[in-house]
């Protein structure tokens, strides 16, 4: 919304949320999320044509187009628990829009939702309207990635807009095309029917996650055979039909979208009786869970089959670099497993604060209070590594490429084991400096 406000100074963009603390933060100098370049954009547009407010009703009433951007978490109970999307926030947003609206409104699904949700939204809107309002529902999924959000929004590969084929549906699509068309070339604006648009978002994320699980599955084979997964990825990705992106082996993908969306797709397939399709996609998540476990198993095996009483330094807790987001981060599972092995864990991340790390581990089932002595969050990588038996890199922060490795080596216990889950440290140099390095997708034997 900030990017729309920035690119279209003549439009008034109101971001409304019931959460007072969040809105207060959006109106302050300390935005509630870290995203490179976002501060400048918000600063430029805020107060001019970008407004953050808790007055949700007024925001709905005064707007011609309403982007529904509420959370769609995985259902925690009942039918589809652990897989299906919980649409309670979508439904309550639609009910509120119906109650408050006058005249004609275009309601845009921005949240990632299962196919056919537009039809549910339309039913709720039309059966609850009080003031004779009319509605058109569009689907406009968001493809930005965290850490590169501003660039992704400024110069997107494509903008997808799904709408109804009726004449008022086509008018609504055209109204949204007109907004994006201010800065996105027309040939990148893809218009489709509603169901194709809704499904494409899930499928795009499933394909991306599938590529990572594919290369991660091959990383295990590389470790077993002496092949190097980065070299294999380079050779395979050089085929223009395959392409080089999203082939970086890792300790496992995280983030708020991939697992949730793949499971959502799996549930969708199951509910249409497509068992084989559901099983096929489920393996993308299955391999990812295995990759995280496998990483810890390698650590245990290498550290003479026990981590009990050993000190492990973990560098990186965010699910990827350039974000403070930890949702579904591989680090949560890895640290939980290390603590379950009775290791002492010292964690450093340049952006994630201590309270978030402790809360994430607690939610993952770690009794943080009980483990006070075995869990430490450090403010720099060197104090995390000092006195450690092993170092594990779990996020690919650029600053980890610049570490003073001789200093770390001399401060660690020997043998100084390094487990690089992101392949960011210089393997040959680590060896030369006297470390015992393990890099994901690279054999210990070579
Ligand atoms: C993703 C999609 O990329 C984006 O289009 C969608 O809108 C939201 O979900 P995001 O989760 O922000 O975006 O980050 P992304 O860059 O896709 O990374 C997801 C995870 O995959 C991270 O944990 C990342 O480290 C991991 N990853 C990514 C790999 O392990 N290897 C890769 O080659 C790429």
Tab-separated table of C-alpha atoms and ligand atoms in Angstrom:
chain	number	residue	atom	x	y	z
A	1	UNK	CA	0.000	0.000	0.000
A	2	UNK	CA	2.935	2.305	0.680
A	3	UNK	CA	4.226	1.661	-2.823
A	4	UNK	CA	0.814	2.455	-4.347
A	5	UNK	CA	0.695	5.682	-2.308
A	6	UNK	CA	4.198	6.549	-3.434
A	7	UNK	CA	3.565	5.884	-7.122
A	8	UNK	CA	0.098	7.469	-7.214
A	9	UNK	CA	0.221	10.719	-5.205
A	10	UNK	CA	-3.300	11.602	-6.378
A	11	UNK	CA	-4.814	8.531	-4.679
A	12	UNK	CA	-5.542	8.462	-0.968
A	13	UNK	CA	-4.391	5.216	0.643
A	14	UNK	CA	-5.658	4.372	4.132
A	15	UNK	CA	-4.160	1.430	6.011
A	16	UNK	CA	-6.577	0.392	8.746
A	17	UNK	CA	-6.093	-2.122	11.534
A	18	UNK	CA	-7.773	-2.660	14.898
A	19	UNK	CA	-4.379	-3.179	16.558
A	20	UNK	CA	-3.538	0.166	18.165
A	21	UNK	CA	0.093	-0.650	18.920
A	22	UNK	CA	0.772	-1.606	15.329
A	23	UNK	CA	-0.842	1.512	13.919
A	24	UNK	CA	1.016	3.651	16.437
A	25	UNK	CA	4.268	2.053	15.278
A	26	UNK	CA	3.401	2.671	11.608
A	27	UNK	CA	2.886	6.321	12.510
A	28	UNK	CA	6.233	6.560	14.317
A	29	UNK	CA	9.886	6.633	13.235
A	30	UNK	CA	10.267	3.007	14.345
A	31	UNK	CA	8.226	0.941	11.857
A	32	UNK	CA	6.984	-2.398	13.217
A	33	UNK	CA	8.869	-4.433	10.581
A	34	UNK	CA	12.374	-4.228	9.195
A	35	UNK	CA	12.459	-4.130	5.418
A	36	UNK	CA	15.294	-2.413	3.505
A	37	UNK	CA	14.058	0.789	1.814
A	38	UNK	CA	10.597	0.763	3.399
A	39	UNK	CA	11.304	3.639	5.815
A	40	UNK	CA	11.987	6.109	3.027
A	41	UNK	CA	8.853	5.162	1.102
A	42	UNK	CA	6.605	5.419	4.143
A	43	UNK	CA	8.212	8.684	5.154
A	44	UNK	CA	7.669	10.171	1.709
A	45	UNK	CA	3.983	9.265	1.451
A	46	UNK	CA	2.812	9.334	5.081
A	47	UNK	CA	0.787	12.414	5.888
A	48	UNK	CA	0.538	13.235	2.161
A	49	UNK	CA	-1.658	10.475	0.749
A	50	UNK	CA	-0.835	7.549	3.047
A	51	UNK	CA	-2.689	7.314	6.347
A	52	UNK	CA	-2.462	4.685	9.077
A	53	UNK	CA	-5.545	4.499	11.285
A	54	UNK	CA	-7.456	2.288	13.711
A	55	UNK	CA	-10.762	3.664	12.441
A	56	UNK	CA	-11.488	0.667	10.234
A	57	UNK	CA	-15.152	1.529	9.642
A	58	UNK	CA	-14.394	5.034	8.452
A	59	UNK	CA	-11.630	3.685	6.202
A	60	UNK	CA	-14.077	1.246	4.563
A	61	UNK	CA	-16.802	3.825	4.247
A	62	UNK	CA	-14.625	6.403	2.554
A	63	UNK	CA	-12.817	4.075	0.102
A	64	UNK	CA	-13.830	2.937	-3.361
A	65	UNK	CA	-11.451	-0.004	-3.370
A	66	UNK	CA	-10.721	-2.155	-0.312
A	67	UNK	CA	-7.726	-4.508	-0.175
A	68	UNK	CA	-8.397	-7.308	2.297
A	69	UNK	CA	-4.936	-8.155	3.620
A	70	UNK	CA	-5.726	-10.043	6.811
A	71	UNK	CA	-3.906	-13.166	7.991
A	72	UNK	CA	-4.919	-16.615	6.773
A	73	UNK	CA	-3.122	-18.876	9.258
A	74	UNK	CA	-3.241	-22.652	9.107
A	75	UNK	CA	-6.278	-24.028	10.949
A	76	UNK	CA	-5.312	-25.279	14.376
A	77	UNK	CA	-8.449	-27.292	15.124
A	78	UNK	CA	-11.306	-29.225	13.556
A	79	UNK	CA	-11.605	-30.345	9.944
A	80	UNK	CA	-8.408	-29.675	8.001
A	81	UNK	CA	-6.423	-28.845	11.183
A	82	UNK	CA	-2.727	-28.366	10.396
A	83	UNK	CA	-3.373	-27.946	6.673
A	84	UNK	CA	-6.375	-25.904	5.622
A	85	UNK	CA	-6.342	-22.115	5.795
A	86	UNK	CA	-8.368	-20.568	8.587
A	87	UNK	CA	-10.549	-17.974	6.889
A	88	UNK	CA	-12.110	-16.458	10.004
A	89	UNK	CA	-10.383	-13.075	9.519
A	90	UNK	CA	-11.384	-12.965	5.847
A	91	UNK	CA	-14.962	-13.705	6.795
A	92	UNK	CA	-15.146	-11.083	9.537
A	93	UNK	CA	-13.560	-8.498	7.223
A	94	UNK	CA	-16.201	-9.260	4.570
A	95	UNK	CA	-19.008	-8.974	7.140
A	96	UNK	CA	-17.710	-5.614	8.316
A	97	UNK	CA	-17.363	-4.323	4.756
A	98	UNK	CA	-20.956	-5.370	4.031
A	99	UNK	CA	-22.229	-3.682	7.178
A	100	UNK	CA	-20.471	-0.360	6.672
A	101	UNK	CA	-20.538	0.116	2.886
A	102	UNK	CA	-22.672	2.456	0.777
A	103	UNK	CA	-22.588	2.744	-3.012
A	104	UNK	CA	-20.258	0.567	-5.105
A	105	UNK	CA	-17.085	-1.002	-3.688
A	106	UNK	CA	-14.365	-3.065	-5.270
A	107	UNK	CA	-13.130	-5.630	-2.748
A	108	UNK	CA	-9.671	-6.968	-3.553
A	109	UNK	CA	-8.369	-10.214	-2.055
A	110	UNK	CA	-4.728	-9.523	-1.204
A	111	UNK	CA	-4.371	-12.277	1.381
A	112	UNK	CA	-3.337	-15.706	0.121
A	113	UNK	CA	-6.470	-17.840	0.144
A	114	UNK	CA	-7.752	-21.156	-1.183
A	115	UNK	CA	-9.428	-21.267	-4.574
A	116	UNK	CA	-13.079	-20.216	-4.560
A	117	UNK	CA	-12.745	-17.879	-1.579
A	118	UNK	CA	-13.876	-14.986	-3.786
A	119	UNK	CA	-17.191	-16.738	-4.135
A	120	UNK	CA	-17.542	-17.013	-0.331
A	121	UNK	CA	-16.644	-13.341	0.062
A	122	UNK	CA	-19.189	-12.361	-2.566
A	123	UNK	CA	-21.916	-14.385	-0.853
A	124	UNK	CA	-21.177	-12.798	2.527
A	125	UNK	CA	-21.103	-9.311	1.020
A	126	UNK	CA	-24.327	-9.591	-0.920
A	127	UNK	CA	-26.309	-11.350	1.799
A	128	UNK	CA	-25.301	-8.890	4.541
A	129	UNK	CA	-25.400	-5.557	2.827
A	130	UNK	CA	-27.571	-3.034	4.703
A	131	UNK	CA	-27.387	0.075	2.621
A	132	UNK	CA	-28.039	-1.190	-0.898
A	133	UNK	CA	-24.320	-1.282	-1.605
A	134	UNK	CA	-23.020	-3.256	-4.597
A	135	UNK	CA	-19.742	-5.120	-4.738
A	136	UNK	CA	-17.247	-6.528	-7.187
A	137	UNK	CA	-14.614	-8.974	-5.907
A	138	UNK	CA	-11.113	-9.166	-7.416
A	139	UNK	CA	-8.147	-11.389	-6.667
A	140	UNK	CA	-4.746	-9.671	-6.636
A	141	UNK	CA	-2.216	-11.939	-4.909
A	142	UNK	CA	1.077	-10.528	-3.684
A	143	UNK	CA	4.340	-12.062	-4.892
A	144	UNK	CA	6.891	-9.899	-3.049
A	145	UNK	CA	9.592	-11.634	-1.029
A	146	UNK	CA	10.785	-10.293	2.316
A	147	UNK	CA	14.131	-8.522	2.302
A	148	UNK	CA	13.637	-7.476	-1.339
A	149	UNK	CA	10.036	-6.270	-0.989
A	150	UNK	CA	10.581	-2.718	-2.198
A	151	UNK	CA	12.393	-3.758	-5.362
A	152	UNK	CA	9.832	-6.524	-5.979
A	153	UNK	CA	7.017	-3.972	-5.699
A	154	UNK	CA	8.740	-1.277	-7.739
A	155	UNK	CA	9.747	-3.613	-10.550
A	156	UNK	CA	7.593	-6.755	-10.307
A	157	UNK	CA	7.916	-9.741	-12.686
A	158	UNK	CA	4.147	-9.591	-13.020
A	159	UNK	CA	1.004	-8.296	-11.370
A	160	UNK	CA	-1.853	-10.765	-11.375
A	161	UNK	CA	-5.457	-9.586	-11.320
A	162	UNK	CA	-8.364	-12.011	-11.405
A	163	UNK	CA	-11.937	-10.897	-11.901
A	164	UNK	CA	-15.422	-11.867	-12.945
A	165	UNK	CA	-16.119	-11.944	-16.722
A	166	UNK	CA	-19.271	-9.765	-16.329
A	167	UNK	CA	-19.155	-6.182	-17.514
A	168	UNK	CA	-18.926	-4.763	-13.964
A	169	UNK	CA	-16.228	-7.376	-13.227
A	170	UNK	CA	-14.264	-6.183	-16.264
A	171	UNK	CA	-14.646	-2.560	-15.135
A	172	UNK	CA	-13.288	-3.467	-11.699
A	173	UNK	CA	-10.289	-5.253	-13.242
A	174	UNK	CA	-9.650	-2.210	-15.423
A	175	UNK	CA	-9.749	0.096	-12.362
A	176	UNK	CA	-6.992	-1.934	-10.694
A	177	UNK	CA	-5.019	-2.262	-13.933
A	178	UNK	CA	-5.123	1.513	-14.168
A	179	UNK	CA	-3.498	1.854	-10.729
A	180	UNK	CA	-0.640	-0.607	-11.302
A	181	UNK	CA	-0.270	0.619	-14.875
A	182	UNK	CA	1.093	3.913	-13.519
A	183	UNK	CA	4.477	2.270	-12.958
A	184	UNK	CA	4.303	-1.352	-14.147
A	185	UNK	CA	4.590	-2.013	-17.923
A	186	UNK	CA	1.262	-3.232	-19.332
A	187	UNK	CA	2.704	-6.514	-20.608
A	188	UNK	CA	3.441	-7.480	-17.001
A	189	UNK	CA	-0.168	-6.988	-15.905
A	190	UNK	CA	-1.796	-10.392	-16.245
A	191	UNK	CA	-5.571	-10.547	-16.027
A	192	UNK	CA	-7.323	-13.880	-15.535
A	193	UNK	CA	-10.505	-15.306	-14.138
A	194	UNK	CA	-10.828	-15.308	-10.347
A	195	UNK	CA	-10.026	-18.968	-9.778
A	196	UNK	CA	-6.868	-18.941	-11.908
A	197	UNK	CA	-5.589	-15.938	-9.983
A	198	UNK	CA	-6.330	-17.448	-6.581
A	199	UNK	CA	-4.763	-20.769	-7.522
A	200	UNK	CA	-1.694	-19.247	-9.204
A	201	UNK	CA	-0.494	-17.754	-5.943
A	202	UNK	CA	-0.499	-21.130	-4.176
A	203	UNK	CA	1.076	-22.827	-7.175
A	204	UNK	CA	3.836	-20.196	-7.530
A	205	UNK	CA	4.851	-20.673	-3.903
A	206	UNK	CA	4.588	-24.455	-4.209
A	207	UNK	CA	6.893	-24.446	-7.280
A	208	UNK	CA	9.438	-22.224	-5.501
A	209	UNK	CA	9.387	-24.391	-2.383
A	210	UNK	CA	9.636	-27.479	-4.575
A	211	UNK	CA	12.854	-26.196	-6.158
A	212	UNK	CA	14.424	-25.750	-2.728
A	213	UNK	CA	13.314	-29.192	-1.571
A	214	UNK	CA	14.631	-30.649	-4.828
A	215	UNK	CA	18.102	-29.150	-4.366
A	216	UNK	CA	18.062	-29.949	-0.644
A	217	UNK	CA	17.282	-33.589	-1.392
A	218	UNK	CA	20.258	-33.595	-3.775
A	219	UNK	CA	22.439	-31.995	-1.074
A	220	UNK	CA	22.144	-35.236	0.878
A	221	UNK	CA	23.258	-37.211	-2.164
A	222	UNK	CA	26.183	-34.818	-2.664
A	223	UNK	CA	27.314	-35.321	0.926
A	224	UNK	CA	27.190	-39.081	0.391
A	225	UNK	CA	29.065	-39.100	-2.908
A	226	UNK	CA	31.616	-36.290	-2.835
A	227	UNK	CA	29.760	-34.105	-5.321
A	228	UNK	CA	29.395	-30.434	-4.350
A	229	UNK	CA	25.793	-29.208	-4.384
A	230	UNK	CA	26.739	-25.634	-5.367
A	231	UNK	CA	28.584	-26.997	-8.397
A	232	UNK	CA	25.675	-29.268	-9.281
A	233	UNK	CA	23.218	-26.361	-8.916
A	234	UNK	CA	25.367	-24.208	-11.160
A	235	UNK	CA	25.635	-26.891	-13.824
A	236	UNK	CA	21.942	-27.743	-13.702
A	237	UNK	CA	20.789	-24.119	-13.482
A	238	UNK	CA	22.840	-23.162	-16.552
A	239	UNK	CA	20.182	-24.942	-18.626
A	240	UNK	CA	17.990	-22.020	-19.642
A	241	UNK	CA	14.910	-24.217	-19.296
A	242	UNK	CA	15.729	-24.704	-15.605
A	243	UNK	CA	17.380	-21.381	-14.703
A	244	UNK	CA	19.792	-20.573	-11.864
A	245	UNK	CA	17.499	-19.042	-9.234
A	246	UNK	CA	16.182	-20.746	-6.113
A	247	UNK	CA	18.678	-23.585	-6.276
A	248	UNK	CA	20.624	-22.689	-3.160
A	249	UNK	CA	20.817	-25.660	-0.831
A	250	UNK	CA	20.064	-24.732	2.760
A	251	UNK	CA	19.250	-26.055	6.185
A	252	UNK	CA	15.613	-25.742	5.105
A	253	UNK	CA	13.240	-23.082	3.860
A	254	UNK	CA	11.255	-21.001	6.331
A	255	UNK	CA	9.010	-17.959	6.183
A	256	UNK	CA	5.343	-17.392	6.666
A	257	UNK	CA	4.307	-18.596	3.209
A	258	UNK	CA	5.938	-21.710	1.817
A	259	UNK	CA	4.916	-24.355	4.327
A	260	UNK	CA	1.479	-22.842	4.875
A	261	UNK	CA	0.746	-22.501	1.177
A	262	UNK	CA	1.998	-25.962	0.204
A	263	UNK	CA	-0.107	-27.505	2.990
A	264	UNK	CA	-3.024	-25.432	1.820
A	265	UNK	CA	-2.548	-26.784	-1.708
A	266	UNK	CA	-2.323	-30.316	-0.330
A	267	UNK	CA	-5.573	-29.835	1.544
A	268	UNK	CA	-7.245	-28.426	-1.535
A	269	UNK	CA	-6.185	-31.485	-3.573
A	270	UNK	CA	-7.427	-33.809	-0.847
A	271	UNK	CA	-10.763	-32.075	-0.679
A	272	UNK	CA	-11.202	-32.574	-4.433
A	273	UNK	CA	-10.298	-36.260	-4.060
A	274	UNK	CA	-6.893	-35.882	-5.747
A	275	UNK	CA	-4.919	-38.096	-3.379
A	276	UNK	CA	-1.884	-38.609	-5.661
A	277	UNK	CA	-1.531	-34.895	-6.314
A	278	UNK	CA	-1.786	-34.177	-2.587
A	279	UNK	CA	0.897	-36.786	-1.771
A	280	UNK	CA	3.192	-35.414	-4.461
A	281	UNK	CA	3.128	-31.875	-3.048
A	282	UNK	CA	3.232	-33.014	0.566
A	283	UNK	CA	6.743	-34.346	-0.029
A	284	UNK	CA	7.970	-30.758	-0.567
A	285	UNK	CA	7.226	-30.093	3.103
A	286	UNK	CA	8.335	-33.596	4.120
A	287	UNK	CA	11.839	-33.119	2.646
A	288	UNK	CA	12.102	-29.714	4.301
A	289	UNK	CA	11.354	-31.130	7.750
A	290	UNK	CA	13.844	-33.943	7.103
A	291	UNK	CA	16.542	-31.490	5.997
A	292	UNK	CA	16.328	-29.635	9.319
A	293	UNK	CA	16.501	-32.880	11.316
A	294	UNK	CA	19.313	-34.189	9.114
A	295	UNK	CA	21.412	-31.088	9.840
A	296	UNK	CA	21.220	-31.683	13.593
A	297	UNK	CA	21.878	-35.406	13.122
A	298	UNK	CA	25.076	-34.549	11.230
A	299	UNK	CA	26.133	-32.310	14.119
A	300	UNK	CA	25.468	-35.019	16.689
A	301	UNK	CA	27.315	-37.664	14.669
A	302	UNK	CA	30.293	-35.404	14.040
A	303	UNK	CA	30.547	-34.279	17.666
A	304	UNK	CA	31.227	-37.883	18.742
A	305	UNK	CA	27.560	-38.802	19.111
A	306	UNK	CA	26.756	-36.534	22.000
A	307	UNK	CA	25.976	-32.870	22.439
A	308	UNK	CA	25.318	-33.188	26.141
A	309	UNK	CA	27.066	-30.357	28.001
A	310	UNK	CA	28.585	-29.006	24.779
A	311	UNK	CA	28.333	-25.396	23.771
A	312	UNK	CA	26.972	-24.703	20.305
A	313	UNK	CA	27.063	-21.213	18.783
A	314	UNK	CA	24.221	-20.480	16.371
A	315	UNK	CA	24.703	-17.622	13.922
A	316	UNK	CA	21.451	-16.412	12.390
A	317	UNK	CA	17.899	-16.906	13.588
A	318	UNK	CA	15.844	-15.084	10.907
A	319	UNK	CA	14.350	-17.296	8.173
A	320	UNK	CA	16.507	-15.470	5.592
A	321	UNK	CA	18.831	-12.488	5.491
A	322	UNK	CA	17.700	-8.850	5.519
A	323	UNK	CA	14.609	-9.461	7.605
A	324	UNK	CA	13.816	-9.682	11.308
A	325	UNK	CA	11.090	-12.215	10.540
A	326	UNK	CA	11.524	-15.606	12.198
A	327	UNK	CA	8.271	-17.294	11.218
A	328	UNK	CA	8.921	-20.983	10.398
A	329	UNK	CA	12.659	-20.264	10.470
A	330	UNK	CA	14.779	-23.427	10.271
A	331	UNK	CA	16.688	-22.028	13.272
A	332	UNK	CA	13.694	-22.644	15.543
A	333	UNK	CA	13.672	-26.381	14.830
A	334	UNK	CA	17.463	-26.695	14.861
A	335	UNK	CA	17.831	-24.883	18.217
A	336	UNK	CA	14.953	-26.874	19.714
A	337	UNK	CA	16.628	-30.131	18.646
A	338	UNK	CA	20.042	-28.991	19.944
A	339	UNK	CA	18.527	-28.158	23.334
A	340	UNK	CA	16.743	-31.526	23.355
A	341	UNK	CA	20.206	-33.099	22.896
A	342	UNK	CA	21.196	-31.264	26.118
A	343	UNK	CA	23.540	-28.851	24.362
A	344	UNK	CA	24.074	-25.289	25.580
A	345	UNK	CA	23.098	-22.923	22.794
A	346	UNK	CA	24.350	-19.374	22.268
A	347	UNK	CA	22.511	-17.480	19.554
A	348	UNK	CA	23.402	-14.356	17.614
A	349	UNK	CA	21.320	-12.669	14.925
A	350	UNK	CA	21.952	-9.118	13.724
A	351	UNK	CA	18.245	-8.209	13.559
A	352	UNK	CA	16.220	-10.600	15.686
A	353	UNK	CA	15.863	-9.527	19.303
A	354	UNK	CA	16.191	-11.761	22.345
A	355	UNK	CA	12.497	-11.631	23.270
A	356	UNK	CA	11.502	-12.951	19.825
A	357	UNK	CA	14.029	-15.804	19.985
A	358	UNK	CA	12.842	-16.851	23.435
A	359	UNK	CA	9.182	-16.619	22.447
A	360	UNK	CA	9.745	-18.667	19.266
A	361	UNK	CA	11.526	-21.401	21.198
A	362	UNK	CA	8.871	-21.401	23.878
A	363	UNK	CA	6.149	-21.777	21.259
A	364	UNK	CA	8.121	-24.672	19.779
A	365	UNK	CA	7.844	-26.448	23.132
A	366	UNK	CA	11.142	-25.465	24.780
A	367	UNK	CA	10.818	-24.658	28.475
A	368	UNK	CA	12.877	-21.482	28.225
A	369	UNK	CA	12.691	-20.778	31.983
A	370	UNK	CA	13.971	-24.242	32.855
A	371	UNK	CA	16.808	-23.943	30.360
A	372	UNK	CA	17.997	-20.504	31.506
A	373	UNK	CA	21.511	-21.841	32.010
A	374	UNK	CA	21.690	-23.521	28.614
A	375	UNK	CA	20.290	-20.768	26.415
A	376	UNK	CA	22.003	-17.468	25.806
A	377	UNK	CA	21.301	-14.754	23.251
A	378	UNK	CA	24.419	-12.764	22.377
A	379	UNK	CA	24.844	-9.307	20.920
A	380	UNK	CA	27.770	-10.199	18.664
A	381	UNK	CA	29.011	-13.332	16.883
A	382	UNK	CA	32.318	-13.456	18.733
A	383	UNK	CA	30.871	-13.764	22.217
A	384	UNK	CA	28.493	-16.424	20.869
A	385	UNK	CA	31.425	-18.418	19.461
A	386	UNK	CA	33.845	-17.987	22.383
A	387	UNK	CA	34.324	-21.286	24.178
A	388	UNK	CA	32.010	-23.151	21.776
A	389	UNK	CA	32.561	-26.746	20.632
A	390	UNK	CA	30.821	-25.994	17.341
A	391	UNK	CA	29.458	-23.140	15.293
A	392	UNK	CA	26.330	-23.450	13.138
A	393	UNK	CA	25.386	-20.890	10.477
A	394	UNK	CA	21.625	-20.909	9.907
A	395	UNK	CA	20.949	-17.606	8.091
A	396	UNK	CA	22.919	-16.223	5.161
A	397	UNK	CA	23.491	-12.710	6.564
A	398	UNK	CA	26.148	-10.854	4.515
A	399	UNK	CA	28.060	-9.959	7.667
A	400	UNK	CA	28.830	-13.649	8.248
A	401	UNK	CA	30.961	-13.575	5.086
A	402	UNK	CA	33.131	-10.923	6.740
A	403	UNK	CA	33.733	-12.642	10.068
A	404	UNK	CA	37.178	-12.527	11.659
A	405	UNK	CA	37.627	-16.284	11.319
A	406	UNK	CA	41.108	-16.542	12.915
A	407	UNK	CA	39.698	-14.810	16.015
A	408	UNK	CA	36.762	-17.229	16.165
A	409	UNK	CA	39.042	-20.209	15.650
A	410	UNK	CA	41.327	-19.225	18.491
A	411	UNK	CA	38.395	-18.595	20.859
A	412	UNK	CA	36.660	-21.945	20.174
A	413	UNK	CA	37.380	-25.309	21.774
A	414	UNK	CA	39.314	-27.735	19.564
A	415	UNK	CA	38.571	-29.409	17.266
A	416	UNK	CA	36.649	-26.291	16.184
A	417	UNK	CA	33.685	-27.696	14.255
A	418	UNK	CA	31.746	-25.471	11.860
A	419	UNK	CA	28.383	-26.484	10.362
A	420	UNK	CA	27.504	-24.138	7.563
A	421	UNK	CA	23.821	-24.589	6.778
A	422	UNK	CA	23.875	-21.809	4.168
A	423	UNK	CA	27.199	-22.344	2.458
A	424	UNK	CA	28.338	-18.767	3.171
A	425	UNK	CA	31.690	-19.396	4.848
A	426	UNK	CA	34.842	-20.033	2.761
A	427	UNK	CA	35.306	-23.793	3.069
A	428	UNK	CA	38.956	-23.968	1.976
A	429	UNK	CA	39.950	-21.074	4.211
A	430	UNK	CA	38.170	-22.659	7.165
A	431	UNK	CA	40.256	-25.798	6.622
A	432	UNK	CA	43.435	-23.789	6.276
A	433	UNK	CA	42.684	-21.985	9.531
A	434	UNK	CA	42.343	-25.287	11.367
A	435	UNK	CA	38.550	-25.548	11.619
A	436	UNK	CA	36.732	-28.841	11.008
A	437	UNK	CA	34.166	-27.570	8.504
A	438	UNK	CA	30.968	-29.174	7.280
A	439	UNK	CA	29.037	-27.373	4.561
A	440	UNK	CA	25.551	-28.447	3.537
A	441	UNK	CA	25.768	-30.456	0.298
A	442	UNK	CA	29.497	-31.060	0.551
A	443	UNK	CA	31.059	-34.305	1.694
A	444	UNK	CA	33.003	-34.434	4.957
A	445	UNK	CA	35.374	-36.849	3.262
A	446	UNK	CA	36.775	-34.529	0.582
B	1	LIG	C1	8.172	-16.208	-0.685
B	1	LIG	C2	8.062	-16.054	-2.209
B	1	LIG	O1	9.379	-15.944	-2.768
B	1	LIG	C3	7.238	-14.819	-2.560
B	1	LIG	O2	7.054	-14.725	-3.959
B	1	LIG	C4	5.871	-14.928	-1.861
B	1	LIG	O3	5.130	-13.758	-2.116
B	1	LIG	C5	6.049	-15.121	-0.368
B	1	LIG	O4	6.866	-16.259	-0.116
B	1	LIG	P1	9.648	-15.114	1.246
B	1	LIG	O5	9.102	-16.202	2.099
B	1	LIG	O6	9.621	-13.715	1.741
B	1	LIG	O7	8.892	-15.100	-0.179
B	1	LIG	O8	11.196	-15.423	0.923
B	1	LIG	P2	11.984	-16.334	-0.134
B	1	LIG	O9	13.096	-15.528	-0.668
B	1	LIG	O10	11.112	-16.978	-1.108
B	1	LIG	O11	12.645	-17.438	0.802
B	1	LIG	C6	11.883	-18.424	1.491
B	1	LIG	C7	12.800	-19.400	2.191
B	1	LIG	O12	13.482	-20.224	1.247
B	1	LIG	C8	13.890	-18.750	3.040
B	1	LIG	O13	14.050	-19.476	4.246
B	1	LIG	C9	15.114	-18.870	2.171
B	1	LIG	O14	16.315	-18.869	2.907
B	1	LIG	C10	14.874	-20.223	1.510
B	1	LIG	N1	15.602	-20.397	0.237
B	1	LIG	C11	15.323	-19.569	-0.817
B	1	LIG	C12	16.514	-21.419	0.110
B	1	LIG	O15	16.751	-22.183	1.054
B	1	LIG	N2	17.141	-21.591	-1.092
B	1	LIG	C13	16.909	-20.783	-2.171
B	1	LIG	O16	17.528	-21.018	-3.226
B	1	LIG	C14	15.968	-19.745	-2.021
